[in-house]
Coordinates of C-alpha atoms in Angstrom, one line a residue:
M1 CA 2.2 3.3 15.1
K2 CA -0.7 3.0 12.9
Q3 CA -3.7 5.2 13.7
F4 CA -6.2 1.7 14.1
E5 CA -3.6 0.4 16.6
I6 CA -3.7 3.7 18.7
L7 CA -7.6 3.4 18.6
A8 CA -7.4 -0.1 19.6
K9 CA -5.4 0.9 22.5
Y10 CA -7.9 3.9 23.6
D11 CA -10.7 1.1 23.5
A12 CA -8.6 -1.2 25.8
S13 CA -7.7 1.7 28.4
V14 CA -11.2 2.5 28.8
N15 CA -12.5 -0.9 29.1
N16 CA -10.0 -1.4 32.0
S17 CA -11.4 1.7 33.5
L18 CA -15.0 0.4 33.4
L19 CA -15.0 -2.1 36.3
P20 CA -13.6 0.1 39.0
L21 CA -15.5 3.1 37.9
S22 CA -19.0 1.3 37.5
R23 CA -18.4 -0.3 41.1
F24 CA -17.5 3.1 42.7
L25 CA -20.6 4.7 41.2
G26 CA -22.8 2.0 42.3
L27 CA -21.6 2.3 45.6
L28 CA -21.8 6.0 45.5
Y29 CA -25.6 5.9 44.2
L30 CA -26.6 3.4 47.0
G31 CA -25.4 6.1 49.4
F32 CA -27.3 8.6 47.5
A33 CA -30.4 6.4 47.9
A34 CA -30.3 6.4 51.5
A35 CA -29.1 10.0 51.8
H36 CA -32.4 11.1 49.7
I37 CA -34.8 9.1 51.8
A38 CA -33.3 10.6 54.8
L39 CA -32.9 14.4 53.8
L40 CA -35.1 15.1 50.9
P41 CA -39.0 16.1 51.4
P42 CA -41.3 13.0 51.0
E43 CA -42.6 14.3 47.7
F44 CA -39.3 14.0 45.9
A45 CA -37.6 11.0 48.3
T46 CA -39.4 8.4 46.5
V47 CA -38.5 9.5 43.1
M48 CA -35.1 10.6 43.7
S49 CA -34.0 7.5 46.1
G50 CA -35.6 5.0 43.3
L51 CA -33.7 6.4 40.6
A52 CA -30.4 6.4 42.9
A53 CA -30.9 2.8 43.5
A54 CA -31.8 1.8 40.1
S55 CA -28.8 3.5 38.9
A56 CA -26.7 1.6 41.5
V57 CA -28.2 -1.6 40.5
V58 CA -27.4 -1.0 36.7
L59 CA -23.6 0.1 37.4
L60 CA -23.0 -2.8 40.0
S61 CA -24.3 -5.3 37.4
F62 CA -21.6 -4.0 34.8
G63 CA -18.9 -6.2 36.6
V64 CA -21.2 -9.5 36.5
I65 CA -22.4 -8.7 32.7
K66 CA -18.9 -8.1 31.8
R67 CA -17.4 -11.3 33.2
R68 CA -20.4 -13.6 31.7
S69 CA -20.5 -12.0 28.4
G70 CA -16.7 -11.3 27.9
W71 CA -17.6 -8.2 25.7
S72 CA -14.7 -7.1 23.6
D73 CA -12.7 -3.8 23.8
R74 CA -15.0 -2.2 20.9
W75 CA -17.9 -2.0 23.4
A76 CA -16.0 0.0 26.0
H77 CA -16.7 3.4 24.7
P78 CA -20.6 2.5 24.2
A79 CA -20.5 1.3 28.1
G80 CA -18.5 4.4 29.0
Y81 CA -21.2 6.5 27.4
L82 CA -24.0 4.7 29.2
I83 CA -22.3 5.4 32.6
L84 CA -22.4 9.1 31.6
L85 CA -26.0 9.1 30.8
I86 CA -26.9 7.3 34.2
A87 CA -25.0 10.1 36.1
L88 CA -26.5 12.8 33.7
A89 CA -30.0 11.5 34.3
N90 CA -29.4 11.8 38.2
V91 CA -28.1 15.1 38.2
L92 CA -30.6 16.8 35.7
I93 CA -33.9 15.1 37.2
H94 CA -32.6 16.2 40.7
V95 CA -32.2 19.8 39.3
Y96 CA -35.7 19.7 37.6
L97 CA -37.5 18.3 40.6
M98 CA -35.8 20.3 43.1
Q99 CA -34.8 23.5 41.5
D100 CA -31.5 23.2 43.0
E101 CA -29.1 24.9 41.0
L102 CA -26.1 24.0 42.9
Q103 CA -26.5 20.5 41.4
S104 CA -25.0 22.1 38.2
T105 CA -21.6 21.7 39.4
Y106 CA -21.9 17.9 38.8
V107 CA -22.6 18.6 35.1
A108 CA -19.4 20.2 34.9
L109 CA -17.8 17.3 36.8
L110 CA -19.5 14.8 34.2
I111 CA -18.1 16.8 31.3
V112 CA -14.3 16.7 32.8
G113 CA -14.9 12.9 33.5
S114 CA -16.1 12.4 29.9
G115 CA -13.0 14.1 28.7
Y116 CA -10.8 11.4 31.0
L117 CA -12.8 8.4 30.2
L118 CA -13.9 8.4 26.5
L119 CA -10.8 8.7 24.6
R120 CA -12.2 8.4 21.0
T121 CA -13.0 11.8 19.6
P122 CA -16.8 10.8 18.2
W123 CA -17.7 9.4 21.7
F124 CA -16.1 12.3 23.7
A125 CA -17.9 14.9 21.3
L126 CA -21.1 13.1 21.6
A127 CA -20.8 12.9 25.6
V128 CA -20.2 16.8 25.7
L129 CA -23.0 17.5 23.2
T130 CA -25.5 15.3 25.0
T131 CA -24.6 16.9 28.2
F132 CA -25.1 20.2 26.8
V133 CA -28.5 19.4 25.1
A134 CA -29.7 18.0 28.3
W135 CA -28.5 20.9 30.4
A136 CA -30.4 23.1 27.8
G137 CA -33.5 21.3 28.1
V138 CA -33.5 21.4 31.9
S139 CA -32.7 25.2 31.6
V140 CA -35.7 26.0 29.2
A141 CA -38.1 23.5 31.6
T142 CA -37.1 25.2 34.8
G143 CA -36.7 28.9 33.4
L144 CA -33.1 30.5 33.2
T145 CA -31.9 31.9 36.4
E146 CA -28.6 34.0 37.0
T147 CA -27.3 31.0 38.7
L148 CA -28.1 28.5 35.8
V149 CA -26.6 31.0 33.3
H150 CA -23.5 31.4 35.3
F151 CA -23.4 27.3 35.5
S152 CA -23.7 27.5 31.7
F153 CA -20.3 29.4 31.3
V154 CA -18.9 26.9 34.0
N155 CA -20.0 23.9 31.7
L156 CA -18.3 25.8 28.7
G157 CA -15.2 25.8 30.8
A158 CA -15.4 22.5 31.9
S159 CA -15.8 21.5 28.3
T160 CA -12.4 23.2 27.4
L161 CA -10.8 21.3 30.5
A162 CA -12.3 18.0 29.4
L163 CA -10.9 18.7 25.8
I164 CA -7.3 19.5 27.2
I165 CA -7.4 16.3 29.6
N166 CA -8.6 14.0 26.7
T167 CA -6.0 15.3 24.5
V168 CA -3.5 14.9 27.0
R169 CA -4.4 11.4 27.8
R170 CA -4.5 10.5 24.2
N171 CA -1.0 11.9 23.5
M172 CA 0.3 10.0 26.7
I173 CA -1.1 6.8 25.7
A174 CA 0.1 7.2 22.0
H175 CA 3.7 8.3 23.5
I176 CA 3.7 5.1 25.6
E177 CA 2.7 2.9 23.0
R178 CA 5.2 4.5 20.8
L179 CA 7.9 4.2 23.4
L180 CA 6.9 0.4 24.0
A181 CA 6.8 -0.4 20.3
L182 CA 10.5 1.1 20.0
E183 CA 11.6 -1.0 23.3
R184 CA 10.1 -3.9 21.3
T185 CA 11.9 -3.4 18.2
R186 CA 15.0 -3.0 20.0
V187 CA 14.7 -6.2 22.1
E188 CA 13.9 -7.8 18.5
E189 CA 17.1 -6.4 16.9
L190 CA 19.1 -7.4 19.8
T191 CA 17.7 -10.8 19.3
S192 CA 18.4 -11.0 15.8
V193 CA 22.1 -9.7 16.6
V194 CA 22.5 -12.7 19.1
A195 CA 21.1 -15.2 16.4
K196 CA 23.2 -13.9 13.8
L197 CA 26.4 -14.2 16.0
E198 CA 25.4 -17.8 17.0
T199 CA 25.2 -18.9 13.2
S200 CA 28.0 -20.9 11.9
E201 CA 30.7 -19.9 9.7
H202 CA 29.7 -22.5 7.4
M203 CA 25.7 -21.2 7.1
F204 CA 27.2 -17.6 6.5
R205 CA 29.6 -18.9 3.6
E206 CA 26.3 -20.7 2.3
V207 CA 24.3 -17.8 2.3
V208 CA 26.8 -15.5 0.7
D209 CA 27.6 -17.7 -2.0
S210 CA 23.9 -18.1 -2.7
M211 CA 23.9 -14.3 -3.5
M212 CA 23.5 -13.6 -7.4
D213 CA 25.5 -10.2 -6.8
A214 CA 29.4 -10.5 -6.5
I215 CA 30.9 -9.6 -3.0
L216 CA 34.6 -8.5 -2.9
V217 CA 36.3 -7.7 0.4
F218 CA 39.9 -6.2 0.2
D219 CA 42.1 -4.6 2.4
V220 CA 43.8 -0.9 2.3
D221 CA 46.4 -2.5 0.2
G222 CA 43.9 -3.6 -2.5
R223 CA 44.3 -7.3 -2.1
I224 CA 41.4 -9.3 -2.3
R225 CA 40.6 -11.2 1.1
I226 CA 36.9 -12.6 0.8
F227 CA 34.8 -13.4 -2.1
N228 CA 31.9 -15.4 -2.8
A229 CA 30.9 -17.8 -5.7
A230 CA 29.0 -15.2 -7.5
A231 CA 32.3 -13.3 -8.1
T232 CA 34.0 -16.0 -9.7
R233 CA 31.2 -16.8 -12.0
L234 CA 30.8 -12.9 -12.7
F235 CA 34.4 -12.2 -13.7
G236 CA 35.4 -15.7 -14.8
Y237 CA 38.3 -15.9 -12.5
A238 CA 39.0 -19.2 -10.3
S239 CA 38.7 -19.1 -6.5
E240 CA 42.7 -19.4 -6.6
E241 CA 43.0 -16.4 -8.9
L242 CA 40.7 -14.3 -6.9
N243 CA 42.3 -14.9 -3.4
G244 CA 45.0 -12.2 -3.1
M245 CA 44.4 -10.6 -6.6
S246 CA 44.7 -6.8 -6.6
V247 CA 41.3 -5.2 -6.8
S248 CA 42.5 -2.8 -9.6
K249 CA 42.4 -5.5 -11.9
I250 CA 38.6 -5.7 -11.6
L251 CA 37.6 -2.0 -10.5
P252 CA 38.7 0.8 -12.7
E253 CA 41.7 2.7 -11.6
N254 CA 39.5 6.1 -11.4
L255 CA 36.8 4.1 -9.1
W256 CA 39.8 2.6 -7.2
S257 CA 41.7 6.0 -6.6
A258 CA 38.4 7.7 -5.6
R259 CA 38.0 5.5 -2.8
N260 CA 41.7 5.6 -1.6
R261 CA 40.8 9.4 -1.4
L262 CA 38.1 8.8 1.3
P263 CA 39.1 10.1 4.8
N264 CA 41.2 7.2 6.7
E265 CA 40.1 8.4 10.2
L266 CA 37.2 6.5 11.4
S267 CA 35.9 5.0 14.6
T268 CA 38.1 2.9 16.5
T269 CA 35.8 1.3 18.5
T270 CA 32.8 0.4 16.4
S271 CA 32.1 -0.5 13.0
E272 CA 31.3 2.4 10.8
A273 CA 31.3 2.6 7.0
E274 CA 31.2 5.1 4.1
F275 CA 29.3 3.9 1.1
T276 CA 29.2 5.2 -2.6
R277 CA 27.0 3.7 -5.6
L278 CA 27.8 4.2 -9.2
E279 CA 27.5 2.4 -12.3
T280 CA 30.3 1.7 -14.6
G281 CA 31.6 -0.9 -17.1
L282 CA 33.6 -3.7 -15.9
T283 CA 35.9 -6.4 -17.8
R284 CA 36.0 -9.9 -17.4
K285 CA 38.9 -12.3 -17.4
N286 CA 38.1 -13.1 -21.0
G287 CA 38.3 -9.1 -22.1
G288 CA 34.2 -9.2 -22.4
T289 CA 32.6 -6.0 -20.9
F290 CA 29.4 -5.6 -19.0
H291 CA 27.5 -2.8 -17.2
A292 CA 27.5 -3.0 -13.5
A293 CA 26.4 -1.2 -10.4
V294 CA 28.9 -1.2 -7.6
A295 CA 28.5 -0.3 -4.3
L296 CA 31.5 0.6 -2.0
S297 CA 32.0 0.8 1.4
S298 CA 35.0 1.5 3.8
V299 CA 34.6 0.0 7.4
R300 CA 37.0 0.0 10.5
I301 CA 36.5 -2.9 12.9
G302 CA 38.6 -2.2 15.6
Q303 CA 42.1 -1.6 14.5
D304 CA 41.8 -3.2 11.1
K305 CA 40.2 -1.3 8.1
I306 CA 38.7 -3.1 5.3
R307 CA 36.7 -2.2 2.1
V308 CA 33.7 -4.0 0.6
A309 CA 32.6 -3.9 -2.9
L310 CA 28.8 -5.3 -4.0
V311 CA 28.9 -5.8 -7.8
S312 CA 25.7 -6.4 -9.4
D313 CA 25.4 -7.2 -13.2
M314 CA 23.0 -4.6 -14.8
T315 CA 23.3 -5.7 -18.3
D316 CA 19.7 -6.9 -18.8
K317 CA 18.1 -4.2 -16.7
K318 CA 20.1 -1.6 -18.6
A319 CA 18.8 -3.1 -21.9
A320 CA 15.1 -3.3 -20.6
L321 CA 15.5 0.5 -19.6
D322 CA 16.9 1.4 -22.8
A323 CA 13.9 -0.4 -24.7
V324 CA 11.5 1.5 -22.3
L325 CA 13.2 4.8 -23.2
K326 CA 12.8 4.2 -27.0
A327 CA 9.4 3.0 -26.6
K328 CA 8.6 6.3 -24.8
E329 CA 10.3 8.3 -27.5
A330 CA 8.2 6.6 -30.2
S331 CA 5.0 7.2 -28.0
E332 CA 5.8 10.8 -27.8
R333 CA 6.7 10.8 -31.6
A334 CA 3.4 9.3 -32.3
N335 CA 1.5 11.7 -30.2
R336 CA 2.9 14.7 -31.7
A337 CA 2.4 13.2 -35.4
K338 CA -1.3 13.0 -34.1
S339 CA -1.4 16.5 -32.9
E340 CA 0.4 17.6 -36.3
F341 CA -1.9 15.6 -38.3
L342 CA -5.2 17.3 -36.8
A343 CA -3.7 20.7 -37.1
N344 CA -3.0 20.2 -40.8
M345 CA -6.3 19.0 -41.4
S346 CA -7.9 22.5 -40.3
H347 CA -8.1 23.6 -43.8
E348 CA -9.4 20.4 -45.4
L349 CA -12.2 20.1 -42.6
R350 CA -13.3 23.7 -42.4
T351 CA -13.8 24.5 -46.3
P352 CA -16.6 21.9 -46.9
L353 CA -18.3 23.0 -43.7
N354 CA -18.0 26.6 -44.9
A355 CA -19.4 25.7 -48.1
I356 CA -22.5 23.9 -46.4
I357 CA -23.2 26.9 -44.4
G358 CA -22.9 29.1 -47.7
Y359 CA -25.3 27.2 -49.8
S360 CA -27.7 27.2 -46.6
D361 CA -27.5 30.8 -46.7
M362 CA -28.2 31.1 -50.3
L363 CA -31.1 28.7 -50.0
T364 CA -32.6 30.7 -46.9
E365 CA -32.5 33.8 -49.1
E366 CA -34.3 32.1 -51.9
V367 CA -36.7 30.7 -49.9
N368 CA -37.8 34.3 -48.5
D369 CA -40.2 34.8 -51.6
M370 CA -41.6 31.1 -51.3
T371 CA -44.6 30.1 -49.3
P372 CA -43.7 27.0 -47.5
E373 CA -42.7 27.7 -44.0
D374 CA -41.5 24.0 -43.5
I375 CA -38.9 24.5 -46.3
R376 CA -37.3 27.6 -44.6
T377 CA -37.3 25.8 -41.0
D378 CA -35.5 22.8 -42.6
V379 CA -32.9 25.0 -44.1
E380 CA -32.5 27.0 -41.1
R381 CA -31.7 23.6 -39.4
I382 CA -29.3 22.5 -41.8
R383 CA -27.5 26.0 -41.4
H384 CA -27.5 25.9 -37.6
A385 CA -26.2 22.2 -37.7
G386 CA -23.5 23.2 -39.9
K387 CA -22.7 26.2 -37.9
H388 CA -22.5 24.0 -34.7
L389 CA -20.3 21.3 -36.2
L390 CA -18.2 23.9 -37.4
R391 CA -17.7 25.4 -33.8
L392 CA -17.1 21.8 -32.3
I393 CA -14.3 21.1 -35.1
N394 CA -12.8 24.7 -34.4
D395 CA -12.5 23.9 -30.8
I396 CA -11.1 20.4 -31.4
L397 CA -8.7 21.7 -33.9
D398 CA -7.7 24.8 -31.8
I399 CA -7.0 22.1 -29.2
A400 CA -4.6 20.2 -31.6
K401 CA -3.0 23.3 -32.9
V402 CA -1.8 24.4 -29.4
E403 CA -0.9 21.0 -28.5
S404 CA 1.2 20.7 -32.0
G405 CA 3.1 23.6 -31.1
K406 CA 1.9 25.7 -34.0
E407 CA -0.1 28.2 -32.0
E408 CA 1.6 31.7 -32.7
L409 CA 1.4 34.9 -30.8
W410 CA 0.4 38.1 -32.7
I411 CA 1.3 41.0 -30.5
R412 CA 0.2 44.5 -30.8
T413 CA -0.8 47.5 -28.8
F414 CA -4.6 48.0 -28.4
S415 CA -7.3 49.7 -26.3
V416 CA -8.5 47.4 -23.4
E417 CA -11.8 49.3 -22.8
Q418 CA -12.6 49.2 -26.8
M419 CA -11.9 45.7 -26.8
A420 CA -14.0 44.9 -23.5
E421 CA -17.0 46.9 -25.1
E422 CA -16.8 44.7 -28.3
V423 CA -16.7 41.5 -26.5
V424 CA -19.8 42.4 -24.4
N425 CA -21.9 43.4 -27.1
T426 CA -20.9 40.4 -28.9
I427 CA -22.2 38.1 -25.7
R428 CA -24.9 40.3 -24.8
P429 CA -27.6 38.6 -26.9
L430 CA -26.8 35.2 -25.5
A431 CA -26.8 36.6 -22.0
E432 CA -30.4 38.3 -22.5
R433 CA -31.6 35.4 -24.0
A434 CA -31.4 33.6 -20.6
H435 CA -33.0 36.9 -18.8
N436 CA -29.6 37.9 -17.4
V437 CA -28.3 41.5 -17.0
L438 CA -24.4 41.9 -18.2
Y439 CA -22.2 44.8 -16.8
V440 CA -18.8 45.9 -17.4
G441 CA -16.4 48.0 -15.6
V442 CA -13.0 49.3 -16.3
G443 CA -11.0 50.3 -13.4
P444 CA -8.9 53.5 -13.3
G445 CA -5.7 53.1 -14.9
V446 CA -6.8 50.5 -17.4
T447 CA -5.7 52.1 -21.1
V448 CA -3.9 49.8 -23.7
M449 CA -2.0 46.7 -23.2
T450 CA 0.7 45.0 -25.9
S451 CA -0.4 41.5 -26.3
D452 CA -2.5 39.1 -28.6
E453 CA -5.8 40.9 -28.9
R454 CA -7.3 37.9 -30.7
K455 CA -6.5 35.3 -27.8
I456 CA -7.6 37.6 -25.0
R457 CA -10.7 38.4 -26.9
Q458 CA -11.5 34.7 -27.3
C459 CA -10.4 34.1 -23.6
L460 CA -13.1 36.6 -22.6
L461 CA -15.7 35.2 -25.0
N462 CA -15.2 31.8 -23.6
L463 CA -15.6 32.9 -20.0
L464 CA -18.6 35.2 -20.5
S465 CA -20.4 32.7 -23.0
N466 CA -19.7 30.0 -20.2
A467 CA -21.2 32.4 -17.4
A468 CA -24.5 33.0 -19.7
K469 CA -25.0 29.4 -20.4
F470 CA -25.0 28.4 -16.6
T471 CA -26.9 31.4 -15.2
E472 CA -30.6 32.1 -15.7
N473 CA -32.4 35.3 -14.4
G474 CA -29.2 36.5 -13.0
Q475 CA -26.2 38.9 -13.4
I476 CA -23.0 38.6 -15.0
S477 CA -20.3 41.3 -14.8
L478 CA -16.9 41.9 -16.8
S479 CA -14.4 44.2 -14.3
I480 CA -10.9 44.8 -15.4
S481 CA -8.5 46.4 -12.8
Q482 CA -5.1 47.0 -12.2
Q483 CA -2.8 44.5 -10.5
V484 CA 1.1 44.5 -9.7
R485 CA 2.8 40.9 -9.6
G486 CA 6.5 40.3 -9.4
G487 CA 6.9 43.9 -9.6
E488 CA 5.1 44.2 -13.1
P489 CA 1.8 45.6 -14.0
H490 CA -1.0 43.2 -15.0
Y491 CA -4.4 43.7 -15.8
A492 CA -7.2 41.3 -14.1
F493 CA -10.2 40.4 -16.1
S494 CA -12.7 39.0 -13.6
V495 CA -16.0 37.3 -15.0
T496 CA -18.5 36.7 -12.0
D497 CA -22.1 35.5 -12.4
T498 CA -24.8 34.7 -10.1
G499 CA -25.4 31.3 -11.6
R500 CA -25.3 27.7 -9.9
G501 CA -21.8 27.8 -9.0
L502 CA -19.2 24.7 -8.6
D503 CA -18.7 22.4 -6.0
E504 CA -15.4 20.9 -5.0
D505 CA -15.5 17.9 -7.2
D506 CA -16.1 20.2 -10.0
L507 CA -13.2 22.8 -9.2
E508 CA -11.0 19.9 -9.3
R509 CA -11.4 19.0 -12.9
I510 CA -13.0 22.3 -14.0
F511 CA -10.0 22.8 -16.5
E512 CA -10.1 19.3 -17.8
P513 CA -10.8 18.9 -21.8
F514 CA -14.1 17.9 -23.0
V515 CA -15.5 18.2 -19.2
Q516 CA -18.7 19.9 -18.4
A517 CA -19.0 20.8 -14.6
D518 CA -22.8 19.4 -14.3
Q519 CA -23.4 16.0 -16.0
S520 CA -27.2 16.6 -15.7
S521 CA -27.0 19.9 -17.7
T522 CA -24.8 18.6 -20.1
K523 CA -27.9 17.4 -22.3
R524 CA -29.1 21.1 -22.7
V525 CA -26.2 23.2 -22.8
E526 CA -24.4 23.0 -25.7
G527 CA -20.3 22.8 -25.7
T528 CA -17.6 20.8 -26.3
G529 CA -16.0 21.2 -23.0
L530 CA -12.9 22.9 -24.5
G531 CA -13.8 26.5 -23.7
L532 CA -11.9 26.6 -20.3
A533 CA -9.3 24.6 -21.5
L534 CA -8.3 26.8 -24.6
T535 CA -8.7 29.6 -22.1
Q536 CA -6.4 28.6 -19.6
R537 CA -3.7 27.5 -22.2
Y538 CA -3.9 30.8 -23.7
S539 CA -3.4 32.5 -20.5
H540 CA -0.2 30.5 -20.1
M541 CA 0.8 31.5 -23.4
L542 CA 0.2 34.9 -22.6
G543 CA 2.5 34.8 -19.5
G544 CA -0.5 35.0 -17.1
E545 CA -2.8 32.6 -15.3
L546 CA -6.6 31.7 -14.9
T547 CA -8.1 31.0 -11.5
V548 CA -11.6 30.3 -10.3
T549 CA -13.5 30.7 -7.1
S550 CA -17.2 29.4 -6.6
V551 CA -19.9 28.9 -3.9
P552 CA -22.4 26.4 -4.9
G553 CA -26.0 28.0 -5.6
S554 CA -24.4 31.5 -5.6
G555 CA -22.2 31.7 -8.5
S556 CA -18.5 31.9 -9.8
T557 CA -15.9 34.3 -10.4
F558 CA -13.2 33.6 -13.2
E559 CA -10.3 35.5 -13.2
L560 CA -8.0 35.9 -15.8
V561 CA -4.6 38.2 -15.0
L562 CA -2.3 39.0 -18.0
P563 CA 0.8 41.2 -18.2
V564 CA 0.2 44.5 -19.8
Q565 CA 3.4 44.5 -21.7
L566 CA 4.0 40.9 -23.1
A567 CA 7.6 40.2 -23.8
E568 CA 8.7 38.2 -26.7
V569 CA 8.7 34.3 -25.5
E570 CA 9.8 31.6 -27.5
N571 CA 8.0 28.0 -27.4
K572 CA 5.0 29.4 -25.6
T573 CA 3.1 26.2 -26.5
E574 CA 5.3 23.7 -24.9
M575 CA 3.2 24.0 -21.4
S576 CA 1.0 21.2 -20.7
L577 CA -2.8 21.5 -21.5
S578 CA -5.7 21.2 -19.0
G579 CA -9.6 21.6 -19.6
G580 CA -13.0 23.1 -18.6
R581 CA -16.5 23.1 -18.6
V582 CA -17.9 25.0 -21.4

């Protein structure tokens, strides 16, 4: 049963309970009004009896309002909550005025009652919260005593009991509704069966003949006994020819033999079937062939065993599927061609950019002896723009190179600590520019590793520069430690920052290409959005993984775990690429 149907049943159940509940409480509060006048001191009798009488009038008027307005079930929970508030007001005002701590017992009863009455979770939670808040207010106003503290724990226990009662009632209603729905389904099925049994043989034949798929019914000897019009059209035989024909002329011998090998012992009291479905080539009367889907079943009805074949012409569908597969292959070839093209253009694109930067450097050196500072500024801007453009193109070309499968691994043994120090020294100016403190820590046992040093260095540069860009006046650390995964030694490179952190939405797309975590920061933080994409891709190529944990406003930790000894693995670049925020 769907969730909204269950909620509707909750509303209906509460609505059915409101009228008897309001009448009972209304009569009860009329009795309370009389008892307050007779038993309470005069200074309190007027207030308490008046409150009880007003509550009784409101509760007894519920029935009149409900009959006249004819409110729907959706108002049931608000009305139930209002009844709870009326009862709660009487109890708490009594406690406040009379300092009668024993009245707190009724608060526990109200909590338990809300668990029974209010079935929707938000309304039940609101009722319990309201009761506790009101109780806390009265406790503060009257001063906490040992008895009041005791009843606070009683109310907590009552809340637990109310939750259990609420859960049991909800489950009982849901279970009953499921049973009723199942019973209705069974009744509908039985009605449908009766209706089908009452259908005439002529109507049945018309329905069968209207089907597009061929139906063949044959006995254990393989003689066709029943067939429809689609069978004559599909195979090209006349009705007289099909009637009594051996099914082996239509179904392949291997298929027919496979069906004969099925177990013969089936139920002798009910109709039970064994099904098999396959696609094969079949032959028409004129010798033409076609691709067909054949569904076969073996059924015993009483003492007789029959076999049914449902044959569908799959020629057009197979042709369409072949066309889709060809289009998919063409698309994949085009995509590979695109990636290969970008990878092959690396030299042609980088050479002119390097020339621009080289000439800018020469101009900068010659301008050193000249006076106009504005010329130096313009030349520096040209040089900076050229380098920035080269970085962007390098990132894009690296992505294309990885995607095209042309990225290679250069495996050698190197010192991890020395590489880490060099990476940190490279990134330190960028970190200090934003007034960050950069730390590096190498754990015990971390010495050398055999892997692609260039790619690991690039991964660490990406992670550290990423942290430096998104952290200001904070701390950035690179720690390296040993781990064992799958029985093999690994090194864990953890880059932690105290920057802005990432929320859940950013974490879901952090490794997508061309994506930066904070769109508002994109305008002032340079980057292509490819750094983490390449880092994750390289981690897969190097037999490891890259993970991230983050707390918004507190910072992030990226952990790159790589095997200490990288084995020779072919086709490292066939894994899929995902992106990042750099």
